[in-house]
PDB file of C-alpha atoms in Angstrom:
ATOM      1  CA  MET B   1       0.000   0.000   0.000  1.00 40.00           C
ATOM      2  CA  THR B   2       1.489   3.308  -1.008  1.00 41.00           C
ATOM      3  CA  MET B   3       0.444   6.700   0.227  1.00 42.00           C
ATOM      4  CA  SER B   4       0.678   9.736  -1.958  1.00 43.00           C
ATOM      5  CA  ASN B   5       0.984  13.209  -0.536  1.00 44.00           C
ATOM      6  CA  PRO B   6      -1.649  15.754  -1.548  1.00 41.00           C
ATOM      7  CA  PRO B   7      -0.344  18.584  -3.709  1.00 41.00           C
ATOM      8  CA  VAL B   8       0.776  21.580  -1.711  1.00 43.00           C
ATOM      9  CA  ALA B   9       0.525  25.069  -3.092  1.00 43.00           C
ATOM     10  CA  LEU B  10       3.807  26.909  -2.654  1.00 45.00           C
ATOM     11  CA  SER B  11       4.350  30.593  -3.047  1.00 45.00           C
ATOM     12  CA  GLU B  12       7.347  32.820  -3.030  1.00 46.00           C
ATOM     13  CA  ALA B  13       7.504  35.058   0.032  1.00 45.00           C
ATOM     14  CA  LYS B  14       7.785  38.765  -0.733  1.00 43.00           C
ATOM     15  CA  GLY B  15       8.755  41.755   1.321  1.00 41.00           C
ATOM     16  CA  ALA B  16      11.300  41.542   4.104  1.00 40.00           C
ATOM     17  CA  THR B  17      14.925  40.564   3.922  1.00 43.00           C
ATOM     18  CA  PHE B  18      16.597  37.971   6.100  1.00 43.00           C
ATOM     19  CA  GLY B  19      20.316  38.127   6.802  1.00 47.00           C
ATOM     20  CA  GLY B  20      20.947  40.115   3.655  1.00 48.00           C
ATOM     21  CA  ALA B  21      18.972  37.655   1.504  1.00 52.00           C
ATOM     22  CA  ASN B  22      15.844  38.738  -0.290  1.00 55.00           C
ATOM     23  CA  SER B  23      12.809  36.937   1.079  1.00 54.00           C
ATOM     24  CA  SER B  24      11.863  35.857  -2.449  1.00 61.00           C
ATOM     25  CA  GLU B  25      14.494  33.144  -2.004  1.00 72.00           C
ATOM     26  CA  PHE B  26      12.309  31.529   0.675  1.00 74.00           C
ATOM     27  CA  VAL B  27       9.277  29.363  -0.036  1.00 74.00           C
ATOM     28  CA  THR B  28       6.187  28.938   2.128  1.00 73.00           C
ATOM     29  CA  THR B  29       2.861  27.132   1.832  1.00 71.00           C
ATOM     30  CA  THR B  30      -0.344  29.006   1.052  1.00 75.00           C
ATOM     31  CA  GLU B  31      -2.858  26.462   2.318  1.00 76.00           C
ATOM     32  CA  ASP B  32      -3.720  25.290   5.811  1.00 79.00           C
ATOM     33  CA  LEU B  33      -2.268  21.804   6.186  1.00 75.00           C
ATOM     34  CA  SER B  34      -3.045  21.383   9.888  1.00 79.00           C
ATOM     35  CA  GLN B  35      -6.088  19.184   9.132  1.00 84.00           C
ATOM     36  CA  SER B  36      -4.034  16.631   7.201  1.00 81.00           C
ATOM     37  CA  PRO B  37      -3.423  13.313   9.001  1.00 83.00           C
ATOM     38  CA  LEU B  38       0.222  13.612   7.970  1.00 76.00           C
ATOM     39  CA  TRP B  39       0.670  17.034   9.613  1.00 80.00           C
ATOM     40  CA  ASN B  40       2.480  17.358  12.935  1.00 82.00           C
ATOM     41  CA  PRO B  41       3.338  20.687  14.633  1.00 82.00           C
ATOM     42  CA  ASP B  42       6.847  19.425  15.402  1.00 81.00           C
ATOM     43  CA  LEU B  43       7.531  18.577  11.764  1.00 80.00           C
ATOM     44  CA  ALA B  44       5.667  21.471  10.152  1.00 81.00           C
ATOM     45  CA  PRO B  45       7.680  24.019   8.178  1.00 82.00           C
ATOM     46  CA  THR B  46       8.784  27.116  10.042  1.00 83.00           C
ATOM     47  CA  SER B  47       6.884  30.185   8.912  1.00 81.00           C
ATOM     48  CA  ILE B  48       8.735  33.044   7.224  1.00 83.00           C
ATOM     49  CA  ASP B  49       8.281  35.410  10.179  1.00 85.00           C
ATOM     50  CA  ARG B  50       9.900  32.874  12.552  1.00 85.00           C
ATOM     51  CA  ARG B  51      13.024  32.379  10.388  1.00 83.00           C
ATOM     52  CA  THR B  52      15.202  34.894  12.192  1.00 85.00           C
ATOM     53  CA  TRP B  53      18.708  33.516  11.711  1.00 83.00           C
ATOM     54  CA  SER B  54      21.109  35.584   9.651  1.00 83.00           C
ATOM     55  CA  THR B  55      24.522  34.792   8.215  1.00 84.00           C
ATOM     56  CA  TYR B  56      26.015  35.991  11.509  1.00 92.00           C
ATOM     57  CA  ASN B  57      24.040  33.424  13.515  1.00 89.00           C
ATOM     58  CA  ILE B  58      25.032  30.558  11.217  1.00 83.00           C
ATOM     59  CA  ALA B  59      28.710  31.621  11.255  1.00 87.00           C
ATOM     60  CA  ALA B  60      28.634  31.905  15.059  1.00 92.00           C
ATOM     61  CA  LEU B  61      27.169  28.395  15.292  1.00 87.00           C
ATOM     62  CA  TRP B  62      29.857  26.977  12.993  1.00 83.00           C
ATOM     63  CA  ILE B  63      32.657  28.684  14.943  1.00 89.00           C
ATOM     64  CA  GLY B  64      31.118  27.509  18.222  1.00 90.00           C
ATOM     65  CA  MET B  65      31.063  23.950  16.891  1.00 86.00           C
ATOM     66  CA  SER B  66      34.680  24.266  15.730  1.00 84.00           C
ATOM     67  CA  VAL B  67      36.172  25.642  18.955  1.00 88.00           C
ATOM     68  CA  VAL B  68      35.627  22.793  21.402  1.00 90.00           C
ATOM     69  CA  ILE B  69      37.757  20.617  23.671  1.00 93.00           C
ATOM     70  CA  THR B  70      38.175  17.964  20.971  1.00 91.00           C
ATOM     71  CA  THR B  71      39.772  20.579  18.710  1.00 91.00           C
ATOM     72  CA  TYR B  72      42.342  21.406  21.381  1.00 91.00           C
ATOM     73  CA  THR B  73      42.947  17.698  21.969  1.00 95.00           C
ATOM     74  CA  LEU B  74      43.436  17.136  18.248  1.00 94.00           C
ATOM     75  CA  ALA B  75      45.841  20.086  18.050  1.00 94.00           C
ATOM     76  CA  SER B  76      47.912  18.809  20.961  1.00 95.00           C
ATOM     77  CA  GLY B  77      47.950  15.330  19.421  1.00 96.00           C
ATOM     78  CA  LEU B  78      49.148  16.688  16.085  1.00 96.00           C
ATOM     79  CA  MET B  79      51.847  18.732  17.819  1.00 96.00           C
ATOM     80  CA  SER B  80      53.014  15.722  19.833  1.00 97.00           C
ATOM     81  CA  GLN B  81      53.378  13.820  16.536  1.00 97.00           C
ATOM     82  CA  GLY B  82      55.805  16.444  15.242  1.00 97.00           C
ATOM     83  CA  MET B  83      53.746  19.228  13.650  1.00 97.00           C
ATOM     84  CA  THR B  84      54.380  22.827  14.557  1.00 96.00           C
ATOM     85  CA  TRP B  85      51.563  24.855  16.115  1.00 95.00           C
ATOM     86  CA  TRP B  86      50.738  26.608  12.861  1.00 96.00           C
ATOM     87  CA  GLN B  87      50.702  23.338  10.879  1.00 97.00           C
ATOM     88  CA  ALA B  88      48.256  21.864  13.418  1.00 96.00           C
ATOM     89  CA  MET B  89      46.079  24.971  13.234  1.00 94.00           C
ATOM     90  CA  VAL B  90      46.019  24.953   9.413  1.00 96.00           C
ATOM     91  CA  THR B  91      45.188  21.225   9.413  1.00 96.00           C
ATOM     92  CA  ILE B  92      42.288  21.735  11.823  1.00 94.00           C
ATOM     93  CA  LEU B  93      41.038  24.779   9.874  1.00 92.00           C
ATOM     94  CA  LEU B  94      41.162  22.776   6.644  1.00 95.00           C
ATOM     95  CA  GLY B  95      39.266  19.895   8.256  1.00 93.00           C
ATOM     96  CA  ASN B  96      36.584  22.233   9.631  1.00 89.00           C
ATOM     97  CA  THR B  97      36.235  23.883   6.217  1.00 90.00           C
ATOM     98  CA  ILE B  98      35.841  20.491   4.532  1.00 93.00           C
ATOM     99  CA  VAL B  99      33.076  19.649   7.019  1.00 89.00           C
ATOM    100  CA  LEU B 100      31.459  23.077   6.473  1.00 86.00           C
ATOM    101  CA  ILE B 101      30.800  22.468   2.774  1.00 89.00           C
ATOM    102  CA  PRO B 102      28.398  19.499   3.199  1.00 89.00           C
ATOM    103  CA  MET B 103      26.824  21.257   6.187  1.00 85.00           C
ATOM    104  CA  ILE B 104      25.936  24.244   3.996  1.00 85.00           C
ATOM    105  CA  LEU B 105      24.603  22.006   1.227  1.00 86.00           C
ATOM    106  CA  ASN B 106      22.557  20.035   3.735  1.00 83.00           C
ATOM    107  CA  ALA B 107      21.128  23.187   5.342  1.00 83.00           C
ATOM    108  CA  HIS B 108      19.998  24.743   2.066  1.00 82.00           C
ATOM    109  CA  ALA B 109      16.591  23.024   2.006  1.00 80.00           C
ATOM    110  CA  GLY B 110      15.996  23.837   5.655  1.00 82.00           C
ATOM    111  CA  THR B 111      16.647  27.522   5.195  1.00 81.00           C
ATOM    112  CA  LYS B 112      14.728  27.815   1.925  1.00 83.00           C
ATOM    113  CA  TYR B 113      11.647  25.752   2.829  1.00 83.00           C
ATOM    114  CA  GLY B 114      11.749  25.990   6.637  1.00 85.00           C
ATOM    115  CA  ILE B 115      11.847  22.223   7.150  1.00 84.00           C
ATOM    116  CA  SER B 116      13.894  20.300   9.681  1.00 82.00           C
ATOM    117  CA  PHE B 117      16.544  17.699   8.880  1.00 81.00           C
ATOM    118  CA  PRO B 118      14.328  14.672   9.745  1.00 81.00           C
ATOM    119  CA  VAL B 119      11.650  15.937   7.344  1.00 81.00           C
ATOM    120  CA  LEU B 120      14.292  16.441   4.659  1.00 80.00           C
ATOM    121  CA  CYS B 121      15.569  12.875   5.141  1.00 81.00           C
ATOM    122  CA  GLU B 122      12.025  11.513   5.050  1.00 77.00           C
ATOM    123  CA  ARG B 123      11.434  13.169   1.683  1.00 69.00           C
ATOM    124  CA  ARG B 124      14.733  11.910   0.273  1.00 66.00           C
ATOM    125  CA  LEU B 125      14.314   8.337   1.436  1.00 69.00           C
ATOM    126  CA  GLY B 126      10.583   8.034   0.787  1.00 58.00           C
TER     127      GLY B 126
END
């Protein structure tokens, strides 16, 4: 038995800007989906007016995730294996940048459509 999702009307949001981005880059629904048996308030898309994060907030989160005890432990481990302090720092910066790229690609749907990661995975995997 397969279930098909009802068509959802999407519209481009107009007006305000968010973090330097024009709001026309964001998509929102135009119909009330709360009566659908598949709708859940925890999994519902975030409305445009509640999407308040800017580039600053996302950069602060990434830096906060990069500067943790494990980073210092990794740096000390690299230095004990013979790297200089600047080689260890460049290696860690390169590793964090490599991790940043898939994080940005993964977050694109969430920021554009206001959906969470579990909802995104559900749509990808059926």
